[in-house]
C-alpha positions in Angstrom: -53.3 87.8 -15.6 -49.8 88.3 -14.5 -47.2 88.0 -11.8 -43.9 89.5 -11.7 -41.2 86.7 -11.4 -39.5 86.5 -8.3 -36.3 85.0 -9.5 -36.0 87.3 -12.5 -37.3 90.2 -14.5 -39.4 87.6 -16.5 -43.0 87.6 -15.9 -44.7 84.1 -14.4 -48.2 83.7 -16.0 -50.7 82.5 -13.8 -52.5 79.3 -15.2 -49.6 78.6 -17.5 -46.3 78.6 -15.8 -45.2 76.9 -12.7 -42.3 76.7 -10.5 -39.6 74.0 -10.3 -40.2 70.9 -8.5 -37.5 68.4 -8.0 -37.9 65.0 -9.5 -34.1 63.8 -9.0 -31.8 65.4 -6.2 -28.0 64.6 -5.6 -26.9 61.7 -3.1 -23.8 61.7 -0.9 -20.8 59.9 -2.7 -17.6 58.2 -1.0 -14.8 58.3 -3.7 -11.6 56.1 -3.3 -8.9 58.5 -2.1 -5.8 58.2 -4.7 -7.7 57.2 -7.8 -6.3 59.2 -10.5 -8.8 58.9 -13.4 -12.6 58.8 -12.7 -15.8 60.9 -12.4 -18.5 61.5 -10.0 -21.9 62.7 -11.1 -24.4 64.5 -8.8 -27.8 64.4 -10.4 -30.3 67.1 -10.3 -33.6 67.3 -12.4 -36.7 69.4 -12.0 -40.0 69.5 -13.5 -40.8 73.3 -14.4 -42.4 75.5 -16.9 -41.0 77.3 -18.6 -38.0 74.6 -18.2 -35.6 75.4 -15.3 -32.1 76.2 -15.6 -29.4 75.0 -12.8 -26.6 76.2 -10.7 -24.6 74.3 -8.1 -23.1 75.5 -4.7 -20.4 73.7 -2.8 -20.2 74.5 1.0 -22.4 77.6 0.4 -20.4 79.1 -2.5 -21.0 78.9 -6.5 -19.2 76.0 -8.2 -17.1 77.4 -10.9 -18.7 75.6 -13.8 -16.1 77.5 -16.1 -13.4 75.0 -14.6 -12.6 72.2 -17.2 -13.1 69.9 -14.3 -16.8 70.6 -13.7 -19.3 69.9 -16.6 -22.9 70.6 -16.3 -25.0 67.6 -18.0 -28.8 68.9 -18.1 -29.0 69.9 -14.5 -26.3 67.1 -13.3 -23.0 68.2 -12.2 -20.1 65.9 -13.2 -16.6 66.3 -11.3 -13.8 64.7 -13.4 -10.6 63.3 -11.3 -11.9 64.5 -7.9 -9.2 65.4 -5.8 -8.9 64.8 -2.1 -8.6 68.3 -0.2 -10.0 70.3 -2.9 -13.3 68.6 -4.2 -14.6 67.5 -0.9 -17.7 69.1 0.8 -21.3 69.8 0.6 -22.9 70.2 -2.7 -26.4 71.7 -3.5 -28.1 72.1 -6.9 -30.6 75.2 -7.5 -33.3 74.9 -10.1 -34.6 78.2 -11.5 -37.3 79.6 -13.7 -39.1 82.9 -13.8 -41.7 81.6 -11.2 -38.8 81.2 -8.5 -35.8 79.0 -7.3 -35.6 76.0 -5.1 -32.4 74.7 -3.5 -31.9 70.8 -3.3 -30.9 68.7 -0.5 -27.1 68.4 0.3 -25.0 65.9 -1.0 -21.7 65.1 0.6 -18.7 64.0 -1.3 -15.9 62.4 0.5 -12.9 60.5 0.1 -12.7 57.0 1.4 -9.5 55.0 2.2 -8.3 52.1 4.2 -4.7 51.6 5.1 -2.7 48.5 5.7 -2.4 46.6 9.0 0.9 47.3 11.0 3.8 44.7 9.7 5.0 43.7 13.1 3.6 40.6 14.7 1.0 40.0 17.3 1.7 38.6 20.9 0.3 35.3 21.4 -2.6 34.9 23.8 -3.7 32.1 26.3 -7.4 31.1 27.4 -8.0 28.5 30.0 -10.7 25.9 29.1 -14.1 26.8 30.1 -13.1 30.5 30.4 -13.8 33.5 28.2 -11.2 35.5 26.0 -10.9 38.1 23.3 -8.5 39.0 20.5 -8.4 42.6 19.6 -8.5 43.5 15.8 -6.8 47.0 16.3 -8.1 48.2 12.7 -5.9 50.6 10.7 -6.9 54.2 9.7 -9.9 54.2 7.5 -12.9 56.1 6.2 -15.9 55.5 6.4 -16.8 52.6 8.8 -15.7 49.3 8.2 -17.1 46.0 8.4 -15.2 43.2 10.3 -15.1 39.3 10.1 -12.5 36.8 11.4 -10.8 33.7 9.5 -9.0 31.2 11.4 -5.9 29.4 10.3 -6.1 30.4 6.4 -8.5 32.5 4.2 -11.3 32.1 3.5 -12.2 29.7 6.8 -14.3 32.6 8.6 -15.6 32.2 12.0 -19.3 31.3 12.6 -21.2 31.8 15.6 -21.1 28.1 16.9 -24.4 28.6 19.1 -23.3 32.1 20.4 -19.7 31.2 21.6 -18.3 33.6 19.1 -19.1 37.2 18.6 -17.5 40.0 16.6 -18.2 43.7 17.5 -19.1 46.0 14.5 -17.8 48.6 16.5 -14.3 47.9 17.5 -13.8 44.6 15.3 -12.8 42.7 18.5 -13.3 38.8 18.5 -15.0 37.6 21.8 -15.0 34.0 22.8 -17.3 32.5 25.5 -16.3 29.1 27.1 -13.0 28.2 25.4 -12.6 24.7 24.1 -9.2 22.9 23.5 -9.7 22.6 19.7 -10.2 26.5 19.7 -6.3 26.8 19.7 -5.6 28.2 16.3 -4.3 31.3 14.4 -7.1 34.1 13.8 -6.9 37.0 11.4 -9.1 40.2 11.6 -10.5 40.8 8.1 -11.8 44.3 7.4 -13.5 45.7 4.5 -14.6 49.2 3.4 -17.6 49.9 0.9 -17.5 52.9 -1.3 -19.8 53.8 -4.0 -17.2 53.0 -6.8 -15.1 50.2 -5.4 -14.5 47.9 -2.3 -11.3 47.2 -0.4 -10.2 44.6 2.2 -7.2 43.9 4.1 -6.6 41.4 7.2 -4.2 41.6 10.3 -1.3 39.5 11.2 -2.2 36.4 13.0 -3.4 36.2 16.5 -2.0 33.2 18.1 -4.5 31.7 20.8 -3.9 28.6 22.6 -6.4 27.0 25.0 -5.0 25.3 28.1 -6.7 22.9 30.5 -7.0 24.5 33.8 -5.0 22.9 36.5 -6.5 24.3 39.3 -10.1 24.0 37.9 -12.8 24.9 40.4 -16.5 26.2 40.4 -17.0 29.8 40.3 -19.8 32.1 39.7 -19.9 33.8 36.6 -18.8 37.4 35.9 -19.9 39.2 32.8 -17.0 40.2 30.7 -17.3 37.9 27.9 -20.6 36.4 27.1 -21.1 33.7 29.5 -22.5 30.3 29.5 -24.9 29.1 30.4 -26.8 32.3 30.2 -30.5 33.4 30.9 -32.8 35.1 28.5 -32.3 39.3 28.1 -34.8 41.1 29.9 -36.3 44.6 29.7 -35.9 46.3 33.0 -38.6 49.0 32.6 -41.2 46.8 30.6 -41.7 43.6 28.6 -39.2 42.4 26.2 -40.5 43.2 22.7 -42.3 40.3 21.1 -40.2 40.8 17.8 -36.9 40.2 19.7 -35.1 37.9 17.6 -34.6 34.0 18.3 -31.0 34.8 19.6 -32.7 36.6 22.7 -32.6 33.4 24.2 -28.7 33.2 23.9 -26.1 35.9 24.7 -27.1 38.0 21.7 -30.4 40.1 21.7 -31.6 41.1 18.1 -34.1 43.7 17.5 -35.4 44.2 14.1 -37.1 47.4 12.7 -36.4 49.5 15.8 -39.2 51.9 17.0 -39.4 54.4 20.0 -41.1 51.5 21.8 -38.0 49.6 22.3 -36.4 52.4 24.1 -35.3 51.4 27.5 -32.9 49.4 29.7 -31.9 46.0 29.0 -30.5 43.3 31.2 -28.2 40.2 30.4 -28.2 37.6 33.3 -25.4 34.8 33.3 -25.8 32.1 36.0 -24.4 28.7 36.8 -24.7 26.5 40.0 -22.2 28.9 42.0 -24.0 32.3 41.4 -25.1 34.7 39.0 -24.1 38.2 37.3 -26.0 41.0 35.7 -25.3 43.9 33.4 -27.7 46.3 32.0 -27.6 48.3 29.1 -29.8 51.4 27.6 -31.0 51.6 24.2 -31.8 55.0 22.8 -33.7 55.1 19.5 -33.4 58.4 17.5 -34.7 59.1 13.9 -34.3 61.5 11.0 -37.1 64.1 10.4 -40.2 63.2 8.9 -43.0 65.5 7.8 -46.2 65.6 9.5 -47.6 68.7 8.0 -46.6 70.8 5.1 -47.9 73.8 3.4 -49.2 73.7 -0.3 -49.2 75.9 -3.4 -51.1 79.0 -2.7 -52.7 81.8 -5.1 -53.6 85.0 -2.8 -54.6 88.6 -3.5 -52.2 91.3 -3.2 -52.5 93.1 0.3 -53.8 89.7 2.2 -52.0 87.6 4.5 -50.3 84.4 4.2 -50.2 82.0 7.0 -48.0 78.7 6.2 -47.0 75.8 8.8 -44.7 73.1 8.7 -44.3 70.3 11.4 -41.9 67.2 11.4 -41.2 64.4 13.6 -37.5 63.3 14.5 -35.3 62.6 17.4 -33.5 64.5 18.5 -36.5 67.3 17.6 -35.7 68.7 14.3 -35.3 72.4 13.9 -37.1 74.0 10.9 -35.7 77.1 8.8 -37.3 78.8 5.7 -36.1 79.6 2.2 -37.5 81.8 -0.5 -36.0 81.6 -3.9 -33.2 79.6 -2.2 -32.4 82.2 0.2 -32.9 82.2 3.9 -35.9 83.6 5.1 -35.9 85.4 8.5 -38.4 87.8 10.6 -38.1 91.2 9.3 -40.5 93.8 7.9 -43.6 92.2 6.8 -42.3 88.7 7.5 -42.6 86.6 10.7 -40.7 83.3 11.1 -41.5 81.4 14.2 -40.0 77.7 13.8 -42.3 76.0 11.5 -44.7 78.9 11.3 -44.3 81.6 8.5 -46.2 84.6 8.4 -46.4 87.4 5.4 -48.6 90.4 5.9 -49.7 93.2 3.3 -48.6 90.6 0.6 -46.9 92.4 -2.7 -45.9 91.1 -5.8 -42.2 90.6 -5.1 -43.3 88.2 -2.4 -44.2 85.4 -5.3 -41.7 82.8 -5.6 -40.8 79.2 -4.4 -40.7 78.9 -0.7 -39.1 75.8 1.0 -39.4 74.5 4.4 -36.3 72.7 5.7 -36.5 70.2 8.8 -32.9 68.8 10.2 -31.3 67.0 12.8 -28.0 65.2 13.2 -29.5 62.2 11.3 -30.6 64.1 8.2 -32.5 66.9 6.4 -35.6 67.2 4.5 -37.2 69.8 2.4 -40.7 70.6 1.2 -41.7 73.1 -1.5 -44.4 75.5 -2.3 -45.1 78.1 -4.6 -46.6 81.5 -3.9 -48.5 83.6 -6.4 -49.6 87.0 -5.5 -52.4 87.9 -7.7 -53.1 91.5 -9.1 -56.1 91.7 -11.6 -58.6 94.0 -13.1 -62.3 93.1 -12.5 -63.2 90.3 -15.2 -66.4 88.6 -15.7 -65.3 86.5 -18.7 -64.9 83.1 -16.7 -67.9 83.7 -14.4 -70.6 86.0 -15.7 -73.8 86.6 -14.2 -76.6 83.9 -15.3 -78.0 85.2 -18.4 -81.9 83.8 -17.6 -82.8 83.3 -13.7 -86.1 81.6 -13.6 -88.1 82.1 -10.1 -91.3 81.1 -9.0 -93.9 83.4 -7.9 -94.3 84.0 -4.0 -90.6 82.3 -3.8 -87.1 83.6 -3.5 -84.2 83.8 -5.8 -80.5 84.4 -5.7 -78.1 85.7 -8.1 -74.5 85.3 -7.9 -71.5 88.1 -8.6 -68.3 86.5 -8.6 -65.6 88.0 -11.2 -62.2 87.5 -11.0 -60.1 90.5 -9.4 -57.3 91.4 -7.2 -57.6 93.1 -5.1 -61.1 92.4 -3.9 -63.3 94.6 -5.9 -66.5 96.7 -4.6 -69.8 94.9 -5.5 -73.2 96.5 -6.5 -76.4 95.6 -8.2 -78.9 97.4 -10.3 -82.2 97.0 -11.9 -82.2 98.9 -15.2 -80.9 102.5 -13.8 -82.1 101.9 -10.5 -79.3 100.9 -7.7 -80.4 98.2 -5.5 -80.3 98.5 -1.7 -81.2 96.4 1.3 -84.9 96.5 1.8 -87.5 94.1 3.3 -87.6 91.8 0.0 -84.1 92.7 -1.2 -80.6 91.8 0.2 -77.2 92.6 -1.3 -74.3 90.8 0.6 -70.8 92.4 0.7 -69.6 89.3 -1.4 -71.8 90.1 -4.1 -75.1 87.9 -3.6 -78.4 89.4 -4.4 -81.6 88.2 -2.8 -85.0 88.7 -3.6 -87.9 87.3 -1.5 -91.7 87.1 -2.1 -91.3 87.3 -5.9 -94.2 89.0 -7.8 -94.5 89.5 -11.7 -93.4 92.8 -11.1 -89.8 91.8 -10.1 -89.0 90.6 -14.0 -86.5 92.2 -15.7 -82.8 92.9 -16.2 -80.4 93.0 -13.3 -76.7 94.1 -13.4 -74.1 93.5 -11.2 -70.8 96.2 -11.2 -67.3 95.4 -9.8 -64.6 97.8 -9.3 -61.2 98.0 -7.7 -58.0 100.7 -8.2 -57.3 98.8 -11.4 -60.5 99.4 -13.2 -64.4 98.5 -13.6 -66.4 95.6 -15.0 -70.1 94.7 -15.1 -72.6 91.5 -15.8 -76.1 91.3 -16.7 -79.1 88.7 -16.2 -82.6 88.3 -17.0 -85.1 87.4 -14.0 -88.1 85.3 -15.4 -90.8 85.0 -12.9 -93.1 81.5 -13.3 -96.0 80.0 -11.7 -95.2 78.3 -8.2 -95.3 74.6 -7.4 -98.0 73.7 -5.0 -99.0 70.1 -3.2 -102.7 69.6 -3.9 -103.0 66.1 -2.5 -100.6 65.6 0.2 -99.8 61.9 1.7 -101.8 60.8 4.8 -100.5 58.8 7.8 -100.7 55.1 7.5 -100.4 52.3 10.1 -99.8 48.8 8.8 -98.5 45.4 10.1 -95.0 44.2 9.1 -95.3 42.6 5.6 -98.2 44.7 4.3 -98.0 46.8 1.5 -99.2 50.7 1.6 -99.3 53.4 -1.1 -98.7 57.1 -0.1 -100.4 59.5 -2.3 -98.7 62.9 -3.5 -100.2 65.3 -6.3 -99.0 68.5 -7.4 -99.8 71.7 -9.7 -96.9 73.6 -11.4 -96.0 76.2 -14.0 -96.9 74.2 -17.5 -93.9 75.6 -19.1 -91.6 73.4 -17.0 -91.1 69.9 -16.0 -92.4 68.5 -12.9 -90.5 65.9 -10.8 -91.3 64.1 -7.6 -89.0 62.6 -5.0 -89.4 61.0 -1.7 -87.4 60.7 1.2 -87.6 58.7 4.7 -86.6 60.9 7.7 -84.7 63.0 5.4 -82.8 60.5 3.3 -83.7 60.4 -0.2 -84.9 57.2 -1.5 -84.1 55.1 -4.4 -87.2 54.7 -6.5 -85.5 53.0 -9.7 -84.3 49.7 -8.1 -86.9 47.2 -9.6 -86.1 44.7 -6.8 -86.4 47.4 -3.9 -89.2 48.0 -1.6 -90.1 51.3 -3.2 -91.7 52.0 -6.4 -93.4 54.7 -8.3 -97.1 54.6 -9.1 -97.4 55.2 -12.9 -99.9 57.9 -13.8 -100.2 61.7 -14.9 -97.1 63.8 -14.7 -98.9 65.6 -11.6 -99.1 62.4 -9.6 -96.2 61.2 -7.6 -97.7 58.3 -5.3 -95.3 55.8 -3.7 -96.0 52.1 -3.3 -94.4 50.6 -0.4 -94.1 46.7 -0.7 -94.0 44.2 2.4 -93.4 47.1 4.8 -90.8 46.3 7.3 -90.1 48.0 10.8 -86.9 49.9 9.6 -89.1 51.5 6.9 -91.5 53.0 9.9 -90.8 57.0 9.9 -91.7 60.4 8.2 -91.9 60.4 4.5 -91.6 63.5 2.6 -92.8 64.1 -0.8 -91.3 66.8 -3.1 -92.7 68.3 -6.3 -89.9 70.0 -7.8 -89.4 72.2 -11.0 -86.1 74.0 -12.0 -87.5 77.3 -10.1 -88.9 75.8 -6.9 -90.3 72.9 -5.0 -92.9 72.1 -2.6 -93.3 69.2 -0.1 -95.6 67.4 2.3 -94.9 64.9 4.8 -96.9 61.8 6.5 -95.9 59.2 9.1 -95.7 55.7 8.7 -96.1 53.2 11.5 -95.1 49.6 11.0 -96.2 47.4 13.7 -94.4 44.2 14.2 -92.8 41.7 16.9 -90.9 43.4 19.7 -87.3 44.5 19.3 -84.6 42.9 21.5 -84.5 43.5 25.2 -81.5 45.4 26.4 -79.1 45.5 29.4 -79.2 41.6 30.1 -77.3 40.9 33.2 -76.9 38.0 35.7 -77.4 38.8 39.4 -77.5 36.2 42.5 -76.1 33.1 41.1 -76.7 29.9 43.2 -76.0 26.6 42.6 -79.1 25.5 40.7 -80.7 29.2 40.0 -79.7 32.7 38.7 -81.7 36.2 38.6 -81.8 37.6 35.2 -82.5 41.5 34.8 -83.1 43.2 31.5 -84.5 46.3 30.2 -87.5 46.7 27.6 -86.8 47.0 24.0 -89.1 48.7 21.5 -92.5 47.2 21.4 -93.0 48.2 17.9 -96.4 49.5 18.3 -97.8 46.5 19.5 -97.9 45.5 23.5 -95.2 42.9 24.9 -97.2 40.0 25.7 -94.6 37.7 27.4 -90.9 36.9 27.7 -89.0 33.4 27.3 -85.5 32.8 28.6 -83.0 30.7 26.3 -79.9 29.4 27.6 -76.6 27.5 26.5 -74.2 25.5 28.0 -71.3 23.4 27.1 -73.4 20.3 27.0 -76.0 21.6 24.7 -75.0 22.2 20.9 -77.7 25.3 20.7 -80.0 27.4 22.5 -83.0 25.9 24.6 -85.8 27.4 26.6 -84.8 27.6 30.3 -87.3 26.8 33.0 -88.3 29.9 35.2 -90.0 30.6 38.4 -92.8 31.6 37.6 -93.1 29.7 34.3 -94.8 32.4 32.4 -93.2 35.8 32.2 -95.5 38.6 31.6 -94.9 41.3 29.3 -94.3 44.0 32.0 -91.5 41.9 33.6 -87.9 43.2 33.8 -86.4 40.3 36.0 -86.8 36.5 36.7 -85.2 33.7 38.3 -84.0 30.8 36.2 -84.1 27.5 37.9 -83.2 23.8 37.3 -79.7 24.5 36.4 -76.9 22.3 36.9 -74.4 23.2 39.6 -70.9 24.2 38.8 -71.8 24.5 35.0 -71.1 27.4 32.7 -74.2 29.2 31.2 -74.9 32.1 28.8 -78.5 33.5 28.6 -80.9 35.4 26.1 -84.3 37.0 26.5 -86.8 37.0 23.9 -89.9 39.1 23.8 -93.5 38.5 21.9 -96.6 40.0 21.3 -99.6 39.2 19.1 -97.6 39.6 15.9 -94.7 37.1 16.7 -91.5 36.9 18.7 -88.7 39.4 18.2 -84.9 39.0 18.1 -83.2 37.7 20.9 -81.4 40.0 23.3 -77.5 40.0 23.2 -75.9 37.3 25.1 -75.1 37.7 28.9 -71.6 37.2 30.0 -70.8 33.7 30.7 -71.3 32.6 34.3 -70.8 29.6 36.3 -73.0 28.4 39.0 -72.2 27.4 42.7 -70.8 24.3 43.6 -72.9 21.6 45.4 -72.5 18.3 46.5 -73.5 15.5 44.1 -76.9 14.5 44.1 -76.7 11.2 42.0 -74.8 8.2 42.1 -72.5 6.6 39.6 -74.4 3.7 37.5 -72.9 0.7 36.0 -71.8 -0.6 39.4 -70.2 -4.4 38.7 -66.7 -6.1 38.6 -65.5 -9.7 39.0 -62.6 -11.7 37.5 -59.1 -10.7 37.6 -56.0 -12.5 39.1 -55.7 -14.7 42.2 -56.6 -12.8 45.5 -58.1 -9.9 43.8 -61.5 -8.1 44.2 -62.3 -5.9 40.8 -64.8 -3.3 41.1 -66.1 -1.6 37.9 -68.6 1.6 37.2 -69.4 4.0 34.7 -67.6 7.5 35.2 -70.0 10.3 36.0 -70.5 12.8 33.3 -69.7 16.5 33.6 -73.3 17.6 34.3 -73.5 15.3 37.5 -69.9 16.3 39.0 -71.5 19.6 40.7 -68.1 20.7 41.6 -64.3 20.3 41.4 -62.2 18.1 43.5 -64.3 15.3 42.2 -64.0 11.6 43.0 -65.7 8.4 44.2 -66.0 6.7 47.4 -66.2 2.8 47.2 -67.7 0.7 50.1 -67.5 -3.3 49.8 -67.7 -6.4 52.4 -68.2 -9.8 52.5 -71.6 -10.9 52.3 -73.2 -11.1 55.8 -70.1 -9.1 57.4 -71.1 -6.2 59.6 -68.0 -4.3 58.4 -67.5 -2.4 55.2 -64.1 -1.5 53.7 -64.2 2.0 52.4 -62.0 3.3 49.7 -61.6 6.8 47.9 -60.6 7.3 44.1 -59.8 10.7 43.3 -59.5 10.8 39.6 -62.7 11.8 38.1 -62.2 9.5 34.7 -61.6 6.3 36.9 -63.7 3.5 36.1 -62.2 0.5 37.9 -60.8 -0.4 41.3 -58.8 -3.5 42.3 -58.5 -4.6 45.7 -55.7 -7.0 46.3 -55.4 -9.1 49.7 -53.5 -12.4 50.2 -56.2 -13.6 52.5 -59.1 -13.1 50.0 -60.7 -16.6 49.2 -61.5 -17.2 45.6 -64.9 -16.8 44.1 -65.9 -15.1 47.2 -69.3 -13.1 47.4 -69.1 -9.1 48.1 -71.6 -6.7 48.4 -70.4 -3.2 47.1 -71.9 0.3 46.7 -70.4 3.6 45.2 -71.1 7.2 45.6 -69.4 10.5 44.4 -67.8 13.5 46.3 -66.7 16.8 45.6 -65.5 19.8 47.4 -68.7 20.5 48.7 -69.7 17.2 50.1 -70.6 13.6 49.5 -73.7 12.2 47.4 -75.8 9.3 48.1 -74.8 5.7 47.6 -75.6 3.6 44.9 -78.0 0.4 45.3 -75.7 -2.6 46.6 -74.3 -4.8 43.8 -72.7 -8.4 44.1 -69.4 -9.0 42.8 -67.2 -12.1 43.3 -63.4 -12.1 44.1 -61.3 -14.2 41.4 -62.0 -17.6 40.5 -59.3 -20.2 40.8 -59.0 -23.9 39.4 -61.3 -26.7 40.3 -60.2 -28.9 43.1 -62.5 -32.0 42.4 -62.9 -34.4 39.3 -65.6 -36.4 37.9 -66.1 -39.9 39.1 -67.1 -43.2 37.6 -65.4 -42.7 34.4 -66.2 -45.6 31.9 -65.2 -46.2 28.0 -66.8 -48.9 25.9 -65.8 -49.9 22.5 -68.6 -49.7 20.0 -66.6 -50.6 16.8 -63.4 -51.1 15.4 -63.5 -47.1 14.8 -66.1 -46.3 17.6 -66.1 -45.9 21.4 -68.3 -44.5 24.0 -67.0 -42.7 27.2 -69.5 -41.7 30.0 -69.1 -40.2 33.8 -71.0 -39.1 36.5 -71.6 -35.2 36.6 -70.3 -33.1 39.4 -73.4 -32.7 41.5 -71.8 -30.2 44.3 -69.7 -27.4 42.7 -66.5 -26.4 43.9 -66.5 -22.9 45.6 -63.5 -22.1 43.6 -65.8 -20.9 40.8 -68.4 -21.5 38.1 -68.2 -24.9 36.3 -67.8 -24.1 32.8 -67.8 -27.6 31.2 -65.8 -31.2 31.0 -62.4 -31.9 28.8 -61.8 -35.2 27.5 -58.4 -36.2 27.0 -57.6 -39.3 24.7 -54.1 -40.4 23.9 -53.1 -42.6 20.7 -50.7 -45.8 20.7 -47.5 -45.3 22.1 -46.0 -45.2 18.5 -47.8 -41.8 17.6 -47.6 -40.1 21.0 -50.3 -37.7 20.2 -53.1 -36.6 22.6 -56.2 -34.7 21.8 -58.6 -32.9 23.7 -62.3 -32.5 23.4 -64.6 -30.0 25.6 -68.3 -30.7 26.8 -70.9 -28.5 28.7 -71.1 -29.3 32.4 -74.4 -31.4 32.1 -72.8 -33.7 29.6 -72.0 -37.4 30.8 -71.6 -39.4 27.5 -69.5 -38.6 24.7 -69.6 -40.9 21.3 -67.1 -40.2 18.7 -65.6 -42.3 15.5 -61.8 -42.9 15.1 -60.9 -42.9 11.7 -57.9 -44.6 9.8 -55.3 -42.2 9.1 -54.2 -42.1 5.2 -50.5 -41.8 4.6 -49.6 -38.0 4.7 -52.7 -36.7 6.6 -52.2 -34.1 9.1 -55.5 -34.2 10.9 -57.9 -36.5 13.1 -61.5 -35.7 12.8 -64.0 -36.9 15.4 -67.8 -37.5 14.9 -70.0 -37.0 17.9 -72.9 -39.6 18.4 -76.3 -38.2 17.7 -77.5 -38.3 21.3 -75.4 -35.1 22.1 -76.0 -31.8 20.3 -73.2 -30.6 17.8 -73.1 -27.3 19.7 -71.7 -28.9 23.2 -68.4 -29.4 21.4 -65.8 -26.6 21.9 -63.2 -28.1 20.0 -62.7 -31.6 17.9 -59.8 -30.8 15.7 -55.9 -31.4 16.7 -52.6 -31.5 14.7 -51.1 -34.9 14.0 -47.5 -35.5 12.9 -47.8 -37.2 9.5 -47.4 -41.0 9.8 -44.8 -41.3 7.3 -42.6 -39.4 9.8 -42.9 -42.3 12.2 -40.6 -44.8 11.3 -41.6 -48.6 11.8 -45.2 -48.1 11.9 -47.7 -50.4 10.4 -49.7 -48.3 7.8 -52.3 -50.8 7.4 -53.3 -51.5 11.1 -56.0 -49.6 13.0 -55.2 -47.3 15.9 -56.8 -47.6 19.4 -57.5 -44.8 21.7 -56.0 -45.2 25.2 -56.3 -44.3 28.0 -59.1 -41.8 29.0 -58.8 -39.2 31.6 -61.8 -36.5 32.7 -60.9 -33.1 34.0 -63.0 -30.2 35.0 -62.5 -26.9 33.1 -63.7 -23.3 34.1 
């Protein structure tokens, strides 16, 4: 095997050598102008076999490597003490071996500089409070681009955005100020920085004096966008939506768009406004990109005299242009070569076309390279790597194919012979142009040696194989069709005969897909037995296992197959195409299409429904209630008005219920007037001159529509006139009616109903509610107190016989007072029916804080609401006889509600 090297007279050996492939390419460098001692290294390394040699070009001409200032280290070019005006330019590396040459991307060597700002001072500037202003940087001569910052008063007090009031342009370096404030008066300095590969240099301007003065003629005016205004509105995209990734500053006068793509192209608008008016400005953003490969060619080995077709496709904006290189030299349309943009075509390939090819895509933003190696093959026919099979077994009655694929270039002429007989096409024998020999309906007479001959203009070769004829494989017991219910087991039989000198293997397939018979946990298992038996056991048959089962008995020379169908009966499949039609307030119509009956007729359907009120699916009422198996529509009834529902349909047969259909789209039933009245109607209590009515808010399922509320009706008992009030809040549970003329504890009849946009519901039953109570206006009569012992007394009174209309009598209050020396009053409460209270007065030991009252046994203890009151210690009462008894005087009775 050999190819003539395109880059030199050496030979590029196929399968051994490889052309260069860059592993490292040079990068552009900015070198400081005036730096007397220093070096620039441009890197270049390539992988190749044999190893590559290197050369360099600058601006298209060879670099004089013999010059002592230029040194080649491996593939890298080292330039000592680069000189402005002499060494600047575009450098490219060439990597070369006997298989071809490739050219690297271009790397620019440029010289950077930054001059000082002029020495003269700058004119002071004045701005008025609330207005905008800007300070010009006027940077000195420089290369490359500068970065700009400003500091105030002294270094390094650099300016900060301050909520967007300050903005530094990285194009001009100017400092912009929106809405000047008095404390902005200061000296400002423009600070510029240049970044080079070897060093960084900075310089700053003379002071820019800014004075902010109050506006003596301050008046309101509409904004005009010259400097960023304040207040402002969010920027907007005129020809579409503002990108979601726009930075937080999009809410201010600065719009930030990270990671720009072509989707962000368009016209953007900034709007400034205040109470006096508004102003807008628009700007267009155009996104461009350096080239990027979408399709490239790959290494190819092709025969001599054939054709080569390669294609390169690159994306970029502006659209990249594409050119071609062969061994580092431009390739254009001529003779056998056709170049058409990203397409390369070479006809009648010759040895000299071998080499390294490059596709180059470039626009103003960059250049990219793609490499591929072309090898044009020329070779005498050779069977060493791919001879004809030495022994070719074949089954009697079957067919055989014998390949003849020598290596050769150009393509050889191929023909076959059996012994000395040249084989030609016949009813049983076919010889294809690519060297394939086919023999059909083989018999024992076809055994023997077969030879393939190959020839091209470089020479000849041949290879021989032996055809051996064996007994054919046959199915002796084919599987039979079967019919089972889901979950049952079934065995499919398969027996075969074959040539005893060869092994026999059984495989099974379901609908053409090979089954895994080796998984012990799977549903398919081999039935152990003789070599000629290949029965299949299916465990717990499932609907998915129905279909055509094929048994194949196979040897190395032939195979035989037989098939049978398995029917698995089971519950129906899910109905399809469920839609909801004719939606009413309490009913809908469902329509569906029949699913698979799985070989057992569908007996009936059930409808399942789901709403926000139920956590799961439940069976729905239908009309008619029983849905026959041939139905494809039904009306669902008993729904709640103004409620969201989803539905499913489930089919069933004698083997069970199937999977539900896919859920319908969520629908909402039509609205209707309420049908029930609110519950829990009651009330009472409250402040003077109030009637309080309470009820239980109606749950969502009873509202039946939007615009929901309550209607209250109330009247004094026996009054012919009802007062009607509307409460529009669905969550309301209480209404307070206030009227200064409202009598205390007056009896009212109350009823309530609900309403919505569709109408009003029925009134509830009438409830009786009292207005607010007031204090009693009468007191008990015939109050009497009798001393029983030195420590006991009995108090009695006549119970109130006719209760006051101001409220319900809750009980009595007995107030007692001690001797004036103690000036302490105590209070006892008794049930309304009580008329006698009997309690004991204890002596008070020194330091005691409580008096304890004991009740007579004739009155139940449970009637006492309170019997303990705090006392001031006796010792705190100067001049009191601590040994005397204390009398209870006087006694007063009052009513309590």
